[in-house]
Short mmCIF file of C-alpha atoms and ligand atoms in Angstrom, two decimals:
data_model
loop_
_atom_site.label_atom_id
_atom_site.label_comp_id
_atom_site.label_asym_id
_atom_site.label_seq_id
_atom_site.Cartn_x
_atom_site.Cartn_y
_atom_site.Cartn_z
CA UNK A 1 59.30 -14.43 29.15
CA UNK A 2 59.98 -16.69 26.20
CA UNK A 3 57.02 -17.60 24.02
CA UNK A 4 55.43 -21.00 24.59
CA UNK A 5 56.10 -23.94 22.28
CA UNK A 6 54.05 -27.01 21.40
CA UNK A 7 56.14 -28.80 24.00
CA UNK A 8 55.80 -26.43 26.91
CA UNK A 9 53.38 -27.32 29.70
CA UNK A 10 49.85 -25.95 29.83
CA UNK A 11 47.29 -25.89 32.60
CA UNK A 12 43.81 -26.92 31.43
CA UNK A 13 41.31 -26.64 34.24
CA UNK A 14 42.93 -28.50 37.15
CA UNK A 15 45.15 -30.57 34.84
CA UNK A 16 48.75 -29.95 33.96
CA UNK A 17 49.44 -30.91 30.34
CA UNK A 18 53.05 -31.65 29.50
CA UNK A 19 52.62 -30.76 25.82
CA UNK A 20 50.07 -29.10 23.57
CA UNK A 21 49.50 -31.73 20.89
CA UNK A 22 45.88 -32.67 21.59
CA UNK A 23 44.07 -35.62 20.05
CA UNK A 24 40.91 -34.24 18.42
CA UNK A 25 37.55 -35.99 18.84
CA UNK A 26 37.32 -38.42 15.90
CA UNK A 27 34.32 -40.42 14.78
CA UNK A 28 35.59 -43.87 13.77
CA UNK A 29 32.40 -46.00 13.96
CA UNK A 30 34.00 -49.03 15.54
CA UNK A 31 32.07 -49.54 18.79
CA UNK A 32 30.54 -52.96 19.47
CA UNK A 33 27.76 -53.91 17.03
CA UNK A 34 25.17 -55.02 19.58
CA UNK A 35 25.05 -52.12 22.01
CA UNK A 36 27.32 -49.36 20.66
CA UNK A 37 29.54 -49.84 23.70
CA UNK A 38 33.28 -49.22 23.48
CA UNK A 39 35.21 -52.50 23.54
CA UNK A 40 38.75 -53.88 23.54
CA UNK A 41 39.54 -52.68 20.01
CA UNK A 42 38.72 -49.10 20.97
CA UNK A 43 40.75 -49.48 24.16
CA UNK A 44 43.81 -50.47 22.18
CA UNK A 45 43.39 -47.48 19.85
CA UNK A 46 43.12 -44.94 22.66
CA UNK A 47 45.88 -46.54 24.73
CA UNK A 48 48.19 -46.36 21.69
CA UNK A 49 47.57 -42.61 21.47
CA UNK A 50 47.85 -41.77 25.20
CA UNK A 51 50.95 -39.90 26.38
CA UNK A 52 52.02 -38.70 29.78
CA UNK A 53 50.41 -35.32 30.29
CA UNK A 54 48.74 -35.44 26.85
CA UNK A 55 45.07 -34.54 26.33
CA UNK A 56 42.81 -36.88 24.36
CA UNK A 57 39.31 -35.72 23.48
CA UNK A 58 37.44 -38.96 22.97
CA UNK A 59 35.09 -39.21 20.00
CA UNK A 60 31.62 -37.69 19.81
CA UNK A 61 29.30 -39.91 21.85
CA UNK A 62 25.52 -39.58 21.70
CA UNK A 63 23.97 -38.76 25.07
CA UNK A 64 20.70 -40.46 24.11
CA UNK A 65 19.36 -42.81 21.45
CA UNK A 66 17.55 -39.95 19.67
CA UNK A 67 20.91 -38.19 19.33
CA UNK A 68 22.40 -40.98 17.21
CA UNK A 69 23.04 -40.60 13.50
CA UNK A 70 25.71 -43.16 12.63
CA UNK A 71 26.07 -46.87 13.21
CA UNK A 72 28.61 -47.99 15.79
CA UNK A 73 29.35 -44.60 17.32
CA UNK A 74 29.92 -45.30 21.03
CA UNK A 75 27.17 -43.92 23.25
CA UNK A 76 27.25 -42.63 26.80
CA UNK A 77 23.68 -43.51 27.81
CA UNK A 78 23.73 -47.20 28.83
CA UNK A 79 25.40 -49.29 31.55
CA UNK A 80 27.35 -51.25 28.92
CA UNK A 81 28.65 -48.05 27.34
CA UNK A 82 29.73 -46.61 30.70
CA UNK A 83 31.51 -49.88 31.54
CA UNK A 84 33.26 -49.92 28.16
CA UNK A 85 34.43 -46.33 28.50
CA UNK A 86 35.64 -47.01 32.05
CA UNK A 87 38.18 -49.53 30.74
CA UNK A 88 39.41 -46.94 28.25
CA UNK A 89 39.79 -44.12 30.78
CA UNK A 90 41.73 -46.54 33.04
CA UNK A 91 44.09 -47.44 30.21
CA UNK A 92 44.70 -43.79 29.31
CA UNK A 93 45.26 -42.88 32.97
CA UNK A 94 47.69 -45.77 33.35
CA UNK A 95 49.87 -44.02 30.75
CA UNK A 96 49.55 -40.68 32.54
CA UNK A 97 47.13 -39.26 29.97
CA UNK A 98 44.13 -36.98 30.40
CA UNK A 99 40.89 -37.85 28.62
CA UNK A 100 37.74 -35.79 28.02
CA UNK A 101 34.61 -37.12 26.31
CA UNK A 102 32.73 -35.23 23.60
CA UNK A 103 28.98 -35.15 24.34
CA UNK A 104 26.84 -35.29 21.20
CA UNK A 105 23.32 -35.00 19.86
CA UNK A 106 23.05 -35.01 16.07
CA UNK A 107 19.52 -33.57 15.80
CA UNK A 108 18.45 -33.48 12.15
CA UNK A 109 21.62 -35.29 11.02
CA UNK A 110 19.88 -38.50 12.13
CA UNK A 111 17.51 -40.83 10.29
CA UNK A 112 14.27 -42.45 11.45
CA UNK A 113 16.00 -45.85 11.50
CA UNK A 114 17.87 -44.71 14.65
CA UNK A 115 14.81 -43.27 16.36
CA UNK A 116 12.61 -45.08 18.89
CA UNK A 117 9.51 -46.30 17.06
CA UNK A 118 10.93 -45.15 13.71
CA UNK A 119 9.95 -41.54 14.48
CA UNK A 120 11.44 -38.61 12.60
CA UNK A 121 14.68 -37.08 13.92
CA UNK A 122 14.30 -33.93 16.03
CA UNK A 123 15.56 -30.45 15.24
CA UNK A 124 14.86 -26.81 16.11
CA UNK A 125 12.58 -26.52 13.07
CA UNK A 126 11.25 -28.78 10.32
CA UNK A 127 14.07 -27.77 7.97
CA UNK A 128 15.82 -30.70 6.27
CA UNK A 129 19.44 -30.89 5.26
CA UNK A 130 19.61 -30.05 1.59
CA UNK A 131 22.37 -30.04 -0.94
CA UNK A 132 24.78 -32.79 -1.78
CA UNK A 133 24.51 -34.74 1.47
CA UNK A 134 23.05 -38.12 2.37
CA UNK A 135 21.85 -39.51 5.65
CA UNK A 136 23.16 -42.78 7.01
CA UNK A 137 20.70 -45.41 8.16
CA UNK A 138 21.20 -47.59 11.22
CA UNK A 139 22.40 -50.39 8.91
CA UNK A 140 24.85 -48.11 7.14
CA UNK A 141 23.02 -47.31 3.89
CA UNK A 142 23.19 -43.84 2.34
CA UNK A 143 19.73 -42.35 1.78
CA UNK A 144 18.26 -38.84 1.33
CA UNK A 145 17.69 -36.81 4.48
CA UNK A 146 14.17 -36.72 5.91
CA UNK A 147 12.45 -33.56 7.08
CA UNK A 148 12.97 -33.51 10.86
CA UNK A 149 10.32 -32.78 13.45
CA UNK A 150 10.55 -29.46 15.30
CA UNK A 151 10.96 -29.95 19.04
CA UNK A 152 8.09 -28.61 21.14
CA UNK A 153 9.16 -25.94 23.63
CA UNK A 154 8.17 -28.34 26.40
CA UNK A 155 10.62 -30.94 25.06
CA UNK A 156 13.70 -28.74 25.25
CA UNK A 157 14.27 -29.36 28.94
CA UNK A 158 14.55 -33.03 27.98
CA UNK A 159 17.46 -32.23 25.66
CA UNK A 160 19.21 -30.38 28.49
CA UNK A 161 18.52 -33.37 30.77
CA UNK A 162 20.02 -35.76 28.21
CA UNK A 163 23.27 -33.78 28.14
CA UNK A 164 23.26 -33.63 31.96
CA UNK A 165 22.80 -37.41 32.12
CA UNK A 166 25.57 -37.90 29.57
CA UNK A 167 27.83 -35.69 31.70
CA UNK A 168 27.04 -37.76 34.81
CA UNK A 169 27.65 -40.99 32.94
CA UNK A 170 30.98 -39.66 31.66
CA UNK A 171 32.00 -38.91 35.24
CA UNK A 172 31.03 -42.40 36.28
CA UNK A 173 33.10 -43.76 33.40
CA UNK A 174 36.23 -42.08 34.78
CA UNK A 175 36.71 -39.26 32.29
CA UNK A 176 38.61 -36.16 33.41
CA UNK A 177 36.10 -33.79 31.85
CA UNK A 178 33.69 -33.33 28.96
CA UNK A 179 33.49 -31.29 25.79
CA UNK A 180 30.06 -30.24 24.52
CA UNK A 181 29.72 -30.69 20.75
CA UNK A 182 28.43 -27.33 19.57
CA UNK A 183 29.88 -27.63 16.07
CA UNK A 184 29.60 -29.21 12.62
CA UNK A 185 25.88 -28.83 12.09
CA UNK A 186 24.67 -31.02 14.96
CA UNK A 187 21.75 -30.19 17.25
CA UNK A 188 23.30 -27.38 19.29
CA UNK A 189 24.64 -25.66 16.18
CA UNK A 190 21.28 -26.17 14.46
CA UNK A 191 19.79 -24.03 17.23
CA UNK A 192 22.50 -21.38 16.84
CA UNK A 193 22.00 -20.82 13.14
CA UNK A 194 19.23 -18.64 11.75
CA UNK A 195 18.64 -20.56 8.53
CA UNK A 196 18.01 -23.81 10.42
CA UNK A 197 16.39 -22.41 13.55
CA UNK A 198 13.12 -20.77 12.53
CA UNK A 199 11.51 -20.96 15.97
CA UNK A 200 9.37 -18.21 17.41
CA UNK A 201 9.70 -19.24 21.08
CA UNK A 202 12.47 -18.33 23.55
CA UNK A 203 14.91 -20.64 21.67
CA UNK A 204 14.66 -18.94 18.27
CA UNK A 205 14.77 -15.53 16.65
CA UNK A 206 17.33 -13.25 18.28
CA UNK A 207 20.95 -14.27 18.73
CA UNK A 208 20.34 -14.42 22.48
CA UNK A 209 17.47 -16.84 21.94
CA UNK A 210 19.34 -19.04 19.48
CA UNK A 211 22.28 -19.30 21.89
CA UNK A 212 19.99 -20.19 24.79
CA UNK A 213 20.02 -23.98 24.38
CA UNK A 214 23.82 -24.20 24.10
CA UNK A 215 24.19 -22.07 27.23
CA UNK A 216 21.54 -24.04 29.15
CA UNK A 217 23.28 -27.28 28.21
CA UNK A 218 26.63 -25.81 29.24
CA UNK A 219 25.27 -24.72 32.61
CA UNK A 220 23.68 -28.12 33.22
CA UNK A 221 26.94 -29.89 32.43
CA UNK A 222 28.88 -27.41 34.58
CA UNK A 223 26.45 -28.30 37.38
CA UNK A 224 27.69 -31.90 37.15
CA UNK A 225 31.39 -31.33 36.61
CA UNK A 226 32.30 -27.82 37.73
CA UNK A 227 33.22 -25.28 35.05
CA UNK A 228 36.93 -26.09 34.99
CA UNK A 229 36.29 -29.60 33.65
CA UNK A 230 33.85 -28.57 30.91
CA UNK A 231 34.66 -27.37 27.41
CA UNK A 232 32.72 -26.39 24.29
CA UNK A 233 33.56 -26.95 20.63
CA UNK A 234 32.38 -24.50 17.98
CA UNK A 235 32.79 -24.20 14.21
CA UNK A 236 32.12 -20.59 13.25
CA UNK A 237 32.11 -20.18 9.47
CA UNK A 238 31.67 -23.96 9.17
CA UNK A 239 29.72 -25.54 6.33
CA UNK A 240 29.36 -29.12 7.55
CA UNK A 241 25.96 -30.78 7.29
CA UNK A 242 24.42 -27.86 5.40
CA UNK A 243 25.25 -25.19 7.93
CA UNK A 244 26.42 -21.64 7.38
CA UNK A 245 25.35 -18.41 9.03
CA UNK A 246 25.19 -15.42 6.67
CA UNK A 247 26.92 -13.19 9.22
CA UNK A 248 28.72 -15.38 11.76
CA UNK A 249 30.55 -12.66 13.73
CA UNK A 250 27.66 -11.22 15.78
CA UNK A 251 26.35 -14.72 16.60
CA UNK A 252 29.66 -16.29 17.54
CA UNK A 253 30.92 -13.17 19.32
CA UNK A 254 27.88 -13.40 21.58
CA UNK A 255 28.35 -17.12 22.16
CA UNK A 256 32.06 -16.78 22.93
CA UNK A 257 31.44 -13.82 25.25
CA UNK A 258 28.73 -15.66 27.15
CA UNK A 259 30.89 -18.77 27.47
CA UNK A 260 33.86 -16.67 28.58
CA UNK A 261 31.96 -15.66 31.71
CA UNK A 262 31.78 -19.27 32.86
CA UNK A 263 35.42 -20.17 33.56
CA UNK A 264 35.45 -23.28 31.37
CA UNK A 265 38.43 -25.64 30.95
CA UNK A 266 38.90 -24.53 27.34
CA UNK A 267 37.17 -23.40 24.17
CA UNK A 268 37.80 -25.52 21.09
CA UNK A 269 37.44 -24.31 17.49
CA UNK A 270 37.42 -26.01 14.14
CA UNK A 271 39.18 -23.66 11.78
CA UNK A 272 36.91 -22.68 8.87
CA UNK A 273 39.54 -23.72 6.32
CA UNK A 274 38.97 -27.38 7.13
CA UNK A 275 35.25 -27.42 7.83
CA UNK A 276 34.07 -30.49 6.02
CA UNK A 277 33.37 -32.56 9.10
CA UNK A 278 35.31 -35.54 7.99
CA UNK A 279 33.71 -36.11 4.62
CA UNK A 280 36.52 -34.75 2.48
CA UNK A 281 39.86 -33.02 2.68
CA UNK A 282 38.20 -29.64 2.22
CA UNK A 283 40.61 -26.77 2.34
CA UNK A 284 38.76 -23.55 1.71
CA UNK A 285 40.93 -20.67 0.57
CA UNK A 286 40.77 -17.12 1.83
CA UNK A 287 38.54 -17.89 4.80
CA UNK A 288 38.96 -16.22 8.18
CA UNK A 289 40.87 -17.75 11.05
CA UNK A 290 38.74 -18.61 14.08
CA UNK A 291 41.64 -18.32 16.50
CA UNK A 292 42.53 -14.87 15.18
CA UNK A 293 38.94 -13.60 15.22
CA UNK A 294 37.91 -14.88 18.62
CA UNK A 295 41.09 -14.92 20.69
CA UNK A 296 40.47 -11.33 21.83
CA UNK A 297 37.09 -12.41 23.27
CA UNK A 298 38.39 -15.48 25.08
CA UNK A 299 40.66 -15.05 28.08
CA UNK A 300 40.90 -18.78 28.85
CA UNK A 301 42.62 -21.74 27.21
CA UNK A 302 41.98 -21.87 23.47
CA UNK A 303 42.43 -25.03 21.45
CA UNK A 304 41.96 -25.03 17.71
CA UNK A 305 42.02 -27.70 15.00
CA UNK A 306 41.95 -28.10 11.28
CA UNK A 307 44.68 -28.76 8.78
CA UNK A 308 47.68 -27.90 10.95
CA UNK A 309 51.17 -29.08 10.11
CA UNK A 310 53.66 -29.34 12.97
CA UNK A 311 55.20 -26.07 11.84
CA UNK A 312 51.89 -24.19 11.63
CA UNK A 313 50.99 -25.53 15.07
CA UNK A 314 54.28 -24.25 16.51
CA UNK A 315 53.63 -20.84 14.98
CA UNK A 316 50.07 -20.65 16.33
CA UNK A 317 51.21 -21.52 19.86
CA UNK A 318 54.35 -19.35 19.79
CA UNK A 319 52.35 -16.33 18.61
CA UNK A 320 49.75 -16.88 21.33
CA UNK A 321 46.88 -17.23 18.84
CA UNK A 322 46.08 -20.62 20.36
CA UNK A 323 47.29 -22.41 23.49
CA UNK A 324 47.16 -25.93 22.07
CA UNK A 325 46.43 -27.57 18.72
CA UNK A 326 44.14 -30.54 18.19
CA UNK A 327 45.10 -32.95 15.43
CA UNK A 328 42.66 -35.37 13.85
CA UNK A 329 43.75 -36.97 10.61
CA UNK A 330 47.46 -37.04 11.52
CA UNK A 331 46.62 -38.61 14.90
CA UNK A 332 44.71 -41.36 13.10
CA UNK A 333 47.77 -42.44 11.14
CA UNK A 334 50.44 -41.56 13.72
CA UNK A 335 49.67 -43.07 17.12
CA UNK A 336 52.87 -41.44 18.43
CA UNK A 337 52.15 -38.04 16.86
CA UNK A 338 53.41 -35.90 19.79
CA UNK A 339 56.78 -37.63 19.72
CA UNK A 340 57.04 -37.37 15.95
CA UNK A 341 56.25 -33.67 16.00
CA UNK A 342 58.79 -33.14 18.75
CA UNK A 343 61.47 -34.98 16.78
CA UNK A 344 60.30 -33.45 13.49
CA UNK A 345 60.06 -36.98 12.12
CA UNK A 346 58.15 -37.79 8.93
CA UNK A 347 54.45 -38.55 9.38
CA UNK A 348 52.69 -41.64 8.05
CA UNK A 349 50.00 -40.56 5.56
CA UNK A 350 46.40 -41.36 6.48
CA UNK A 351 44.05 -43.48 4.41
CA UNK A 352 40.60 -41.88 4.29
CA UNK A 353 39.03 -45.14 3.06
CA UNK A 354 39.46 -46.68 6.53
CA UNK A 355 38.34 -43.69 8.63
CA UNK A 356 34.81 -44.96 9.34
CA UNK A 357 33.78 -48.47 10.31
CA UNK A 358 35.66 -51.75 10.01
CA UNK A 359 38.07 -53.16 12.57
CA UNK A 360 41.86 -53.05 13.13
CA UNK A 361 42.82 -52.03 9.61
CA UNK A 362 43.40 -48.28 9.49
CA UNK A 363 42.67 -48.07 13.20
CA UNK A 364 45.17 -49.84 15.44
CA UNK A 365 47.65 -50.96 12.79
CA UNK A 366 49.40 -47.66 11.99
CA UNK A 367 53.09 -47.96 12.89
CA UNK A 368 54.96 -46.29 15.71
CA UNK A 369 58.23 -44.73 14.75
CA UNK A 370 61.12 -47.12 15.31
CA UNK A 371 63.22 -45.73 18.12
CA UNK A 372 66.78 -44.99 17.05
C1 8OZ B 1 32.57 -37.54 10.52
C2 8OZ B 1 31.60 -38.51 10.38
C3 8OZ B 1 30.57 -38.58 11.30
C4 8OZ B 1 30.54 -37.69 12.36
C5 8OZ B 1 31.71 -34.35 13.44
C6 8OZ B 1 31.19 -36.18 14.87
O1 8OZ B 1 31.69 -33.92 12.29
C7 8OZ B 1 31.47 -35.79 13.66
C8 8OZ B 1 31.52 -36.73 12.50
C9 8OZ B 1 32.54 -36.66 11.58
O2 8OZ B 1 31.89 -33.61 14.39
#
């Protein structure tokens, strides 16, 4: 058998991908001002990037108001948001594309200005983000992080319910599946990590307890969609939003093993070398490779992301370390990225200044390659 290439087909759950250049979930902060619903501008952006048999993972979308932490990130908790997303899934399907939605709760990466009644953001424990980070307010100002409020044990079922509702709403909006955001220092990763999760109930302490919420959320979402349309994203060795587990291997080995028993559509990593969660072009040196460490524990489809060139992506797929590669920054500035990688054409450089917020500029105005 010849080794697979970036342009060989791949089965993901019930879907047949025709290539392995995946669009990574990308926060762009361009939903409608009034109701954080996706609108025509977002439709154009996703339709530009849809390809026949190509997988798009649509941007992180809060499953509830308390899970918000950035202005104009599109939600998946209101009728308007579902209706807006439905137009987008139709447009992607019309081009033969496959589109999953990333389900999100930011936990302590929020600010009271997003919270009902101006309450404090929620988290596993009252441990604030420290270090050189600032929170974003609902009107886009940068301010210091507040100390979050620890969720009561009795409130945790409500978090699981919020993800379940988000999963149902995503189905109603016509998505092909959902990816649970378990990475980059947001709520589910806050529970995983021992420095942030200082709970003494069944959701804190041992690795098994810290992994409990992620697994309960996964099972609730699987109950809505079936396992083969559900995925999870993890960032072992990540440092985004003041995360970092002293000894990540035992924790993440447990998580990956437990997830591997569930028959999910895929597991999605952010490679440690690029863990900056969008804030900078971080490229850590001499850090481990998530795909290399965890591939032996994961029998299913493995997607990974973070700083890949076309050539590095080909190598990762050909060697079997990953089954598909998700591209973020290059997909922002190259709407026809799969075609360009296939042709080995030059890529348009991205402009970080227009990643977040604004309108067409830096969003829908990147050029397609002129066909010869
Ligand atoms: C950049 C800015 C805001 C949010 C992530 C959803 O880090 C994000 C994000 C990235 O996963």
